[in-house]
mmCIF file of C-alpha atoms in Angstrom:
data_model
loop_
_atom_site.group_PDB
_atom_site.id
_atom_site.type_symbol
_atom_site.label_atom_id
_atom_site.label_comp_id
_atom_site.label_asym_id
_atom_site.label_seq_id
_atom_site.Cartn_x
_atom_site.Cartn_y
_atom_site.Cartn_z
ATOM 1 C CA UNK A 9 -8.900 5.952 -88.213
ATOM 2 C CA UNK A 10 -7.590 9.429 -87.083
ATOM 3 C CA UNK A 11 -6.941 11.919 -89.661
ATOM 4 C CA UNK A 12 -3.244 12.696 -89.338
ATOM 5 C CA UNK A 13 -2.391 16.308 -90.994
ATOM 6 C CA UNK A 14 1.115 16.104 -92.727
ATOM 7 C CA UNK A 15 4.373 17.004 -90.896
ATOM 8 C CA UNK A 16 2.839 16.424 -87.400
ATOM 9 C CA UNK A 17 4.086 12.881 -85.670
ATOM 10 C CA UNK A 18 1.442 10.486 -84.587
ATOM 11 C CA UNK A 19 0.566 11.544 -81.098
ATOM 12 C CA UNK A 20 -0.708 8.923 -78.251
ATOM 13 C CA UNK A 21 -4.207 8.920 -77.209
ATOM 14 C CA UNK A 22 -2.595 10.138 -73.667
ATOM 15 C CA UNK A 23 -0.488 12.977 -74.616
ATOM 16 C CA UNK A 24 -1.341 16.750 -73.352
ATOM 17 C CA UNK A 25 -2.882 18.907 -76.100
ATOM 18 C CA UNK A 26 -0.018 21.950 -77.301
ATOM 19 C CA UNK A 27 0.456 24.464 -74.933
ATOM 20 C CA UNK A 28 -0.043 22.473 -71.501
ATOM 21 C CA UNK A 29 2.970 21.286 -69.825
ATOM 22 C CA UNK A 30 3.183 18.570 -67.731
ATOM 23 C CA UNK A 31 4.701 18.272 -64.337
ATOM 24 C CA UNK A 32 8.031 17.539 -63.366
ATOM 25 C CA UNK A 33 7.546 13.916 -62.023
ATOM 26 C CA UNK A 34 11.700 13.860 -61.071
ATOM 27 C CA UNK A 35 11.673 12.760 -57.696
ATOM 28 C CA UNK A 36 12.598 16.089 -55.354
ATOM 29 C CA UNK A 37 15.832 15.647 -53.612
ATOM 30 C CA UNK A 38 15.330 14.927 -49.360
ATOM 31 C CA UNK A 39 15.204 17.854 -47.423
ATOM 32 C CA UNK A 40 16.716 18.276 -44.238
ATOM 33 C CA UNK A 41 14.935 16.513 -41.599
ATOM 34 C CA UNK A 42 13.527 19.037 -38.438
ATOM 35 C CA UNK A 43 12.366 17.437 -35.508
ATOM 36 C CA UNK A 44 9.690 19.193 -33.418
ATOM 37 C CA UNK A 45 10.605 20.635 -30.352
ATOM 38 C CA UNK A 46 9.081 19.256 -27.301
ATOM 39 C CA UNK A 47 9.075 15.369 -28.671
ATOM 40 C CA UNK A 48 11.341 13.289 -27.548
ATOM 41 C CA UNK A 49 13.394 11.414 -29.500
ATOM 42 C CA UNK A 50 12.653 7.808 -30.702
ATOM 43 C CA UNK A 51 15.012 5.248 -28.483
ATOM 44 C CA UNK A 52 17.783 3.831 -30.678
ATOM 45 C CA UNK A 53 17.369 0.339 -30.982
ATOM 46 C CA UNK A 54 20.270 -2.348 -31.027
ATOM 47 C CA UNK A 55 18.509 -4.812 -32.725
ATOM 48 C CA UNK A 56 14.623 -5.886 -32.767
ATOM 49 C CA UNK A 57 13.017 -4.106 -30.073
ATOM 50 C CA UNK A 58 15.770 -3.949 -27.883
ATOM 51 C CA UNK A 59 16.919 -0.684 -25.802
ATOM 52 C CA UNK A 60 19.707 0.776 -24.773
ATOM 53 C CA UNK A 61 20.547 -1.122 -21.128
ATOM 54 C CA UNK A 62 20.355 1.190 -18.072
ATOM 55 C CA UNK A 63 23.547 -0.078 -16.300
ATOM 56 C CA UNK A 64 23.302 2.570 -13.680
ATOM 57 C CA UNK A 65 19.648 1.646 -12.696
ATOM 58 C CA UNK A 66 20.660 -1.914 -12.583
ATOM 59 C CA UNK A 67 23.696 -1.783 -10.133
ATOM 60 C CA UNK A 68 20.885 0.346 -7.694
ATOM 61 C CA UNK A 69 18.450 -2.479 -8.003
ATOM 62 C CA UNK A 70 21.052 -5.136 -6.893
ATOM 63 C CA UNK A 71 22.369 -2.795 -4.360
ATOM 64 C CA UNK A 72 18.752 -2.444 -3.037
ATOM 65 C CA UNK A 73 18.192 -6.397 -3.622
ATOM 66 C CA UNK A 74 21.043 -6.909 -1.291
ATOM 67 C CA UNK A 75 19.944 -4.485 0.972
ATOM 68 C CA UNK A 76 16.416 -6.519 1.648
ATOM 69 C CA UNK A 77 17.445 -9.317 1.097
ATOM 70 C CA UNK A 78 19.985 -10.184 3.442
ATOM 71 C CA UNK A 79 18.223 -9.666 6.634
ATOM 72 C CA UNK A 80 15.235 -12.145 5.098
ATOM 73 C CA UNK A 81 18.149 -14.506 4.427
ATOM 74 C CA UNK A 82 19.330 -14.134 8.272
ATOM 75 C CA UNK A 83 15.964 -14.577 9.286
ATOM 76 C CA UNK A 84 14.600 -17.423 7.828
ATOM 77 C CA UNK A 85 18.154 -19.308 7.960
ATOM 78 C CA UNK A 86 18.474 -18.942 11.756
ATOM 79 C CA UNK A 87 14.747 -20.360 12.339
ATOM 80 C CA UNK A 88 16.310 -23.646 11.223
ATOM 81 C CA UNK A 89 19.451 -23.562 13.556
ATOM 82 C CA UNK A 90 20.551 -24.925 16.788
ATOM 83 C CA UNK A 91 21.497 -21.931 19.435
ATOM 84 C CA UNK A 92 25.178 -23.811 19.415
ATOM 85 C CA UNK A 93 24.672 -23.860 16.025
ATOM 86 C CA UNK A 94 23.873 -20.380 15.360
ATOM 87 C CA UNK A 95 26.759 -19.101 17.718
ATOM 88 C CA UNK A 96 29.255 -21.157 16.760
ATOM 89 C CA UNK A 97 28.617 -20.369 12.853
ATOM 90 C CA UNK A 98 27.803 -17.061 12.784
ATOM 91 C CA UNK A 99 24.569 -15.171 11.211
ATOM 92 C CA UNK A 100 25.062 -15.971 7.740
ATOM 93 C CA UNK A 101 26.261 -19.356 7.773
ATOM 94 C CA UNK A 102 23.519 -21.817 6.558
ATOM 95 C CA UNK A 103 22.545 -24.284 9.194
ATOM 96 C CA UNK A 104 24.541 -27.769 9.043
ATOM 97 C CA UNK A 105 21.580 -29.852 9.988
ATOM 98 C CA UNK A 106 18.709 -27.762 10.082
ATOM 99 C CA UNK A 107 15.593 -28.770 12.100
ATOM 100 C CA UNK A 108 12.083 -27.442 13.093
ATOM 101 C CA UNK A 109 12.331 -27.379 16.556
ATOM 102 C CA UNK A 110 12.150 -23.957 17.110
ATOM 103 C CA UNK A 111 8.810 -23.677 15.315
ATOM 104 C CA UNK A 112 7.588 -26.657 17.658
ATOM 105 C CA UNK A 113 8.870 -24.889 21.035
ATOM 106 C CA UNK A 114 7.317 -21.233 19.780
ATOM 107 C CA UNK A 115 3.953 -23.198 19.231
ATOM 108 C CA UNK A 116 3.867 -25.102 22.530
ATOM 109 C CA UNK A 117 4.402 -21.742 24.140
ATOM 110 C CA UNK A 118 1.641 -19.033 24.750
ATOM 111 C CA UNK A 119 2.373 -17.960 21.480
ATOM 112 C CA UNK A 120 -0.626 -18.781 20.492
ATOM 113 C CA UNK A 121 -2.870 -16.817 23.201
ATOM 114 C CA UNK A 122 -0.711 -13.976 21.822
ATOM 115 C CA UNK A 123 -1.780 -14.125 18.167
ATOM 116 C CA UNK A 124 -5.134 -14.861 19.116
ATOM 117 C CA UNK A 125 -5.098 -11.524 21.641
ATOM 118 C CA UNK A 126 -3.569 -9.331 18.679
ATOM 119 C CA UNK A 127 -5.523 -11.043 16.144
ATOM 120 C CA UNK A 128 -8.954 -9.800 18.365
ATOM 121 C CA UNK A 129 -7.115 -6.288 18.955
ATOM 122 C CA UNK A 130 -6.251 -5.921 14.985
ATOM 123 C CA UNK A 131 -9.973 -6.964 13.766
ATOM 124 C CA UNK A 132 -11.669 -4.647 16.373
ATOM 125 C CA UNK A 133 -9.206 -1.738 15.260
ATOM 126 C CA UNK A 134 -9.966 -2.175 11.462
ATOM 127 C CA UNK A 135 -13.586 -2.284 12.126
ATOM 128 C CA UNK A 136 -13.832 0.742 14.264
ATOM 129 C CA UNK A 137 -12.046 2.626 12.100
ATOM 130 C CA UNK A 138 -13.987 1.980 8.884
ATOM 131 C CA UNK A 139 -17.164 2.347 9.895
ATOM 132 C CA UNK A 140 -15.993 5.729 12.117
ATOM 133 C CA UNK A 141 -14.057 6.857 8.826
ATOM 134 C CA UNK A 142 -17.103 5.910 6.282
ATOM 135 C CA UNK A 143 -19.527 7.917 8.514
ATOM 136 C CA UNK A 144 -17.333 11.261 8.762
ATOM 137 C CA UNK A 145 -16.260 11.042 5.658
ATOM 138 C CA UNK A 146 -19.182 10.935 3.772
ATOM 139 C CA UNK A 147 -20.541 13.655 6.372
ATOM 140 C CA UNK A 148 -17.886 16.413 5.704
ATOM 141 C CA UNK A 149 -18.608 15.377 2.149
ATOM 142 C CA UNK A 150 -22.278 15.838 1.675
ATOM 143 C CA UNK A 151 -22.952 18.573 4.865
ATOM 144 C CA UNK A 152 -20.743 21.343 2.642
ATOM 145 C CA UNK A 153 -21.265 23.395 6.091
ATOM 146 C CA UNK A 154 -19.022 25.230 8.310
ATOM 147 C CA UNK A 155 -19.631 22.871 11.326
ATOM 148 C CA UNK A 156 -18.263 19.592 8.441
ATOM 149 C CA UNK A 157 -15.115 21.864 7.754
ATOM 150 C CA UNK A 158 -13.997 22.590 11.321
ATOM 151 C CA UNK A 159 -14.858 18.356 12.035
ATOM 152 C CA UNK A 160 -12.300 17.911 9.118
ATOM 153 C CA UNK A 161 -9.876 19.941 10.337
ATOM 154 C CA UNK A 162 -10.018 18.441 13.687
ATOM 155 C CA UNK A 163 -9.439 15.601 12.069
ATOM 156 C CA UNK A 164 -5.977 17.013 10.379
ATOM 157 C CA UNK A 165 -4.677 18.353 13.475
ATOM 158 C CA UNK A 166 -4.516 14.732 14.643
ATOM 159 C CA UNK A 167 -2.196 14.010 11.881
ATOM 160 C CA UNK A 168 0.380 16.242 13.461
ATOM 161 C CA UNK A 169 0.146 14.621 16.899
ATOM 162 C CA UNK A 170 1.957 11.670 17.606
ATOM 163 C CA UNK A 171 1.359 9.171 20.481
ATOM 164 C CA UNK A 172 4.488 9.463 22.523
ATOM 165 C CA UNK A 173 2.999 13.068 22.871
ATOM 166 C CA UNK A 174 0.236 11.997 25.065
ATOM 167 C CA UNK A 175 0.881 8.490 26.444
ATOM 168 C CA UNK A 176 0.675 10.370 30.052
ATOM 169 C CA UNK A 177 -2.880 11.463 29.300
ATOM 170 C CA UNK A 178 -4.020 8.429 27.516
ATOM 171 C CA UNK A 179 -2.881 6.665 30.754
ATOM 172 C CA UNK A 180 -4.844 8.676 33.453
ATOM 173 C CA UNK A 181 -8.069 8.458 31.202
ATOM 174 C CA UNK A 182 -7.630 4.557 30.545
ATOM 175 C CA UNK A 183 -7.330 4.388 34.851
ATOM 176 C CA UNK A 184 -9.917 6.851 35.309
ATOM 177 C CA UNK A 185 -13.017 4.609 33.388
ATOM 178 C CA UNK A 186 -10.936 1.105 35.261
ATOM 179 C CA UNK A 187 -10.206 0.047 31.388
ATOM 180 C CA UNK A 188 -6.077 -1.142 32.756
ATOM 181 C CA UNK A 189 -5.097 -4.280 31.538
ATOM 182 C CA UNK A 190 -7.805 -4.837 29.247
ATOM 183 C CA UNK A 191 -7.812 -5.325 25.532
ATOM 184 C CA UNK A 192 -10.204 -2.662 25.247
ATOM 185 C CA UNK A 193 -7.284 -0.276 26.131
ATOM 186 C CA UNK A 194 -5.056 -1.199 23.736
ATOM 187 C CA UNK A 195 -8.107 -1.201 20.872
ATOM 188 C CA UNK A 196 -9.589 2.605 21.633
ATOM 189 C CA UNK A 197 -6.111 4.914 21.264
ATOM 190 C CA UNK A 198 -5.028 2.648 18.365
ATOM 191 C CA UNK A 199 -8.001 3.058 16.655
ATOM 192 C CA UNK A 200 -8.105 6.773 17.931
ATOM 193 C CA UNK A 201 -4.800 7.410 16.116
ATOM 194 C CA UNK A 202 -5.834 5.544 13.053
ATOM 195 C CA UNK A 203 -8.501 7.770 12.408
ATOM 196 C CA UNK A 204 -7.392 11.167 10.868
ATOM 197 C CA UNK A 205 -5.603 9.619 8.152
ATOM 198 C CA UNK A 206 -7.951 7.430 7.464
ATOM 199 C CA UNK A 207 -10.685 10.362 7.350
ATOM 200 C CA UNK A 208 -8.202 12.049 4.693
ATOM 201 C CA UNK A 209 -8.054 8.674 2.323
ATOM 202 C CA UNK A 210 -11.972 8.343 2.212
ATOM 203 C CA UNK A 211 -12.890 12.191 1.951
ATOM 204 C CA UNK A 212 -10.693 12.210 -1.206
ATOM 205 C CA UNK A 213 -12.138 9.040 -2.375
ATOM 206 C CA UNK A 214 -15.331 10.014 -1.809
ATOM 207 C CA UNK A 215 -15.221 13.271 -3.698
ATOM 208 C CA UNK A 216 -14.065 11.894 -6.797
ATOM 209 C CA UNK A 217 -17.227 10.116 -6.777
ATOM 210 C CA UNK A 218 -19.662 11.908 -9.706
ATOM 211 C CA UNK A 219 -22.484 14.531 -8.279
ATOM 212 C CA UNK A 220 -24.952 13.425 -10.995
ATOM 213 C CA UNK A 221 -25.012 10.473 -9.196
ATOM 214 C CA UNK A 222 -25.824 11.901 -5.714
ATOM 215 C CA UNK A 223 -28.528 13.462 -7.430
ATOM 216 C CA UNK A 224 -29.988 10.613 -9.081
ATOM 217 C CA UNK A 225 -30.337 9.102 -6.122
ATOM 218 C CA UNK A 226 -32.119 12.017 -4.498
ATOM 219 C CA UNK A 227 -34.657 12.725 -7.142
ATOM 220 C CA UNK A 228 -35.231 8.447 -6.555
ATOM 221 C CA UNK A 229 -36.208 9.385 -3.282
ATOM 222 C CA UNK A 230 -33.617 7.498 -1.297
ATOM 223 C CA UNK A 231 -32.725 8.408 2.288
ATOM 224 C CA UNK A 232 -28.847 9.622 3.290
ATOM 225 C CA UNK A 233 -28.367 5.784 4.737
ATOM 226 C CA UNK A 234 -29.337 4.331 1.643
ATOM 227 C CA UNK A 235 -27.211 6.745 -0.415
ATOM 228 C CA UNK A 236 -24.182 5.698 2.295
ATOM 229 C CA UNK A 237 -24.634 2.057 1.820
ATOM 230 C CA UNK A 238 -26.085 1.559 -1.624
ATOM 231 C CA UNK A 239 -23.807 4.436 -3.739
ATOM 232 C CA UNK A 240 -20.648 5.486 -1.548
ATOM 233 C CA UNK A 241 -19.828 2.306 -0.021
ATOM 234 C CA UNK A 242 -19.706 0.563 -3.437
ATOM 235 C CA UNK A 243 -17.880 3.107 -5.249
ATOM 236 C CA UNK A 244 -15.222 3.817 -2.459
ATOM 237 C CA UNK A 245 -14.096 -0.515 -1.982
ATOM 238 C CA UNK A 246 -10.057 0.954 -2.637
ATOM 239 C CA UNK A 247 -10.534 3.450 -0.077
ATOM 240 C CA UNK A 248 -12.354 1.305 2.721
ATOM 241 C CA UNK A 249 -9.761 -1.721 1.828
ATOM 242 C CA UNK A 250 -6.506 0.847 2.023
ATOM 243 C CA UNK A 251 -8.269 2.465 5.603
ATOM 244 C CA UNK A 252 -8.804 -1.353 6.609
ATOM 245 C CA UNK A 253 -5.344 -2.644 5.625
ATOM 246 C CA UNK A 254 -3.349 0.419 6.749
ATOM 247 C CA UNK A 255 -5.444 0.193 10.538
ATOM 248 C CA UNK A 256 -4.862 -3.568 10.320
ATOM 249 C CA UNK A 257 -0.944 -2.987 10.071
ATOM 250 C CA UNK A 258 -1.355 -0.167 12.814
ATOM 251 C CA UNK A 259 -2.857 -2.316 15.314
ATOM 252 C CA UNK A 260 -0.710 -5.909 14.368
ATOM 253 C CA UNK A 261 2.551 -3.554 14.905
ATOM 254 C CA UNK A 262 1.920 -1.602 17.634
ATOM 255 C CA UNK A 263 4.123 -1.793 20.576
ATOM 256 C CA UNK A 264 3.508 1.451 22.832
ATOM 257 C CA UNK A 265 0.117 0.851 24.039
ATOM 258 C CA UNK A 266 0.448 -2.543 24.709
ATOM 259 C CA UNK A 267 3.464 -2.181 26.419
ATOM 260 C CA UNK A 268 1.822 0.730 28.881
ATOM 261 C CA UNK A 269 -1.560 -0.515 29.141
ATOM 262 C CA UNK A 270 -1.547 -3.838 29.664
ATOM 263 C CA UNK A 271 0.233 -6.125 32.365
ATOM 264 C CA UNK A 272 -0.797 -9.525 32.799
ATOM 265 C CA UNK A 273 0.016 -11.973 30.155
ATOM 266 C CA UNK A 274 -3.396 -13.145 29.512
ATOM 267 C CA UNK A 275 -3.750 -9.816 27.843
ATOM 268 C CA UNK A 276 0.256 -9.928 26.345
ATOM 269 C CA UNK A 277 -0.065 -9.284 22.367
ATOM 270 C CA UNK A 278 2.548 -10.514 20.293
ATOM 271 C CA UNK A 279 4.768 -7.682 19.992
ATOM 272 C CA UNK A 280 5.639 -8.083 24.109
ATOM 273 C CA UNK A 281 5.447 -11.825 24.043
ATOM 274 C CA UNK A 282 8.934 -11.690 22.087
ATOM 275 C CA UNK A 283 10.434 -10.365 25.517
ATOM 276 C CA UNK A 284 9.485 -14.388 26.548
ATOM 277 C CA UNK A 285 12.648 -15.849 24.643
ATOM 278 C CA UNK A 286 14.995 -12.851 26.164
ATOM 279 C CA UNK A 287 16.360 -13.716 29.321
ATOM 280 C CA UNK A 288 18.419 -11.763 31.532
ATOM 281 C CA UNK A 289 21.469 -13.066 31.179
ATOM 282 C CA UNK A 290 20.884 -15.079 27.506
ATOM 283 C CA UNK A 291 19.098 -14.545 24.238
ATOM 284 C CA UNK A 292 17.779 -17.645 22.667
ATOM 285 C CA UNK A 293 17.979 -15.711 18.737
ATOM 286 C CA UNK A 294 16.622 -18.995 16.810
ATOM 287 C CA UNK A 295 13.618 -18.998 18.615
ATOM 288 C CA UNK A 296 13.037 -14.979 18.829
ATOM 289 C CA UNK A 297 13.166 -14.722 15.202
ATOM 290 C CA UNK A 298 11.359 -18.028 14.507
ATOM 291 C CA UNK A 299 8.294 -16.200 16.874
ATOM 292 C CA UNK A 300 9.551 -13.362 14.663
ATOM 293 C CA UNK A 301 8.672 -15.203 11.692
ATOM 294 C CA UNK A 302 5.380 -16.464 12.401
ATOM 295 C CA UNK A 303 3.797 -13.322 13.496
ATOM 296 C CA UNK A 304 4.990 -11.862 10.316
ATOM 297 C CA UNK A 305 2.665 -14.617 8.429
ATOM 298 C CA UNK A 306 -0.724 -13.594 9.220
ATOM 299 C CA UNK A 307 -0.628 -9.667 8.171
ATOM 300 C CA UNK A 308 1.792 -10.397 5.258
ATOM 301 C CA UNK A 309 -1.256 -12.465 3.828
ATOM 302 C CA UNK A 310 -3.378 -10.023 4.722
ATOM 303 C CA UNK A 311 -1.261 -7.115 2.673
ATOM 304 C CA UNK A 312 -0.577 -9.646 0.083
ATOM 305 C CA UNK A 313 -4.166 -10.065 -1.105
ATOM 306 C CA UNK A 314 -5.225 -6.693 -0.188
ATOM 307 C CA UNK A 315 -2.139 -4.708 -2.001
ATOM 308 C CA UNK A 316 -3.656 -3.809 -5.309
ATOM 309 C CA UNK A 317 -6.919 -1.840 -3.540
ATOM 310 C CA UNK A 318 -4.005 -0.106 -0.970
ATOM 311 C CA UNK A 319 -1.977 1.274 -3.848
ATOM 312 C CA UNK A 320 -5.122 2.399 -5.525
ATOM 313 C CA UNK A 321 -6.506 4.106 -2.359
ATOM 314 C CA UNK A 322 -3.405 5.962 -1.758
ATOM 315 C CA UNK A 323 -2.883 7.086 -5.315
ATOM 316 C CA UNK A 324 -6.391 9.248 -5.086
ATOM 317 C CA UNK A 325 -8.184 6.725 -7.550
ATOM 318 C CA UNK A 326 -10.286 4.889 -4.889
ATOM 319 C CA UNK A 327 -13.422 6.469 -6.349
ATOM 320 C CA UNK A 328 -12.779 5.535 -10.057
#
């Protein structure tokens, strides 16, 4: 036992020795609450991870719903009317007794020589264009000469020129090497015109790819080709597939060059084979828009699979 000296209390084993003092363990009253400036300021939340609704944003999303939306609804509704039908009732009426014999008179038609011309045009565009684009781009690139940076800005002038500008000249060369009312006419000032952006895409894409790696590949021993095909090509897929969607949609849409350099309808691509369901005194609408329709298909698939690598391309991350 402890010796206790008289007139002290007992003391527990835990108690300070004299002359210490213990701290104060009140609980401090809250402070006033500063928030930092340049944080924002944490949502309020109406129940369990809920937000505040953004009314305003959702009345422009309708609005814009409505905006798209109703000429898909007049187009694909009036594929499946009657002309009577489709005068009588108006745009937006849905069809009484709707039917597919618009589809079957568009198909039994040279509709089909027409997607098969523009489908030839379209692949020959895309394919002259990436390998043209692939080459110059990893040339301004790499050269790092005067001679690259005066090719690239060729190539950006083009940008600013636009082909109503020179339809006249594109004409008297196209007569001059006997190339009228070819396909071949249509292909080489689409793909011409295709170019210069496509140059821009693939010269961005192609910088963001690392120099270590470049050099790697040098001190390997490996020639420019094999640099192009086995380093740049695989590291810039975004950038080919956004140049090979965006000539793709160039050459499927294009109207002026057809329309001037071409005559017979052998060579008629789809955008002047609608003129075959406009007559000169009547316009049979169901059947324009059903051709209207299915030459929307084919490149809509194509965009559809190919969207993700587009967006990526065109958001400078092709290289990535």
């Amino acid at each position: 036992m402890t010796d206790v000296l008289p007139g002290h209390p007992k003391r527990s084993p835990n108690h300070p020795p004299d002359g210490v003092r213990t701290p104060n363990k009140t609980p401090a009253a809250p402070g006033p609450r500063f928030r930092r400036r340049g944080l924002p300021r944490r949502p309020r939340l109406l129940g369990r991870g809920a937000r505040t609704p953004n009314y305003p944003a959702g009345l422009g999303s309708l609005i814009w719903l409505g905006i798209v939306g109703l000429p898909l609804y007049v187009l694909v509704t009036a594929t499946f009317q009657t002309r009577d039908g489709y005068i009588d009732d108006g745009p937006l009426a849905l069809p009484d007794h709707p039917t597919l014999a618009n589809y079957r008179r568009v198909l039994r038609s040279d509709f089909l020589s027409y997607l098969l011309n523009t489908a030839l045009v379209t692949a020959v565009c895309a394919a002259i264009v990436i390998t043209l684009s692939v080459t110059v781009g990893y040339t301004i690139v790499r050269a790092r000469s005067r001679a690259s940076r005066r090719i690239f800005q060729i190539f950006l002038l083009g940008l600013a020129i636009p082909s109503q500008a020179v339809v006249i000249p594109v004409y008297l060369v196209i007569t001059k090497l006997h190339l009228y009312d070819t396909l071949l006419a249509v292909i080489l000032p689409t793909a011409a015109f295709s170019l210069p952006v496509s140059v821009l895409i693939l010269v961005g894409t192609m910088r963001d790819i690392d120099e270590e790696l470049y050099e790697s590949m040098a001190l390997d021993g490996a020639s420019p080709t094999r640099v192009l095909l086995q380093l740049v090509v695989p590291l810039s897929r975004s950038g080919i597939s956004t140049v090979g969607v965006m000539s793709a949609l160039h050459a499927w849409n294009g109207f002026l060059f057809p329309l001037l350099l071409t005559q017979s309808k052998s060579n008629r691509l789809l955008t002047l084979g609608l003129y075959d369901y406009v007559g000169e005194f009547r316009v049979d609408t169901p059947a324009l828009l059903t051709a209207v329709v299915l030459s929307i298909l084919p490149i809509f698939l194509v965009y559809l699979f190919a969207r993700r690598q587009l967006i990526n391309g065109l958001m400078g991350m092709g290289g990535k």
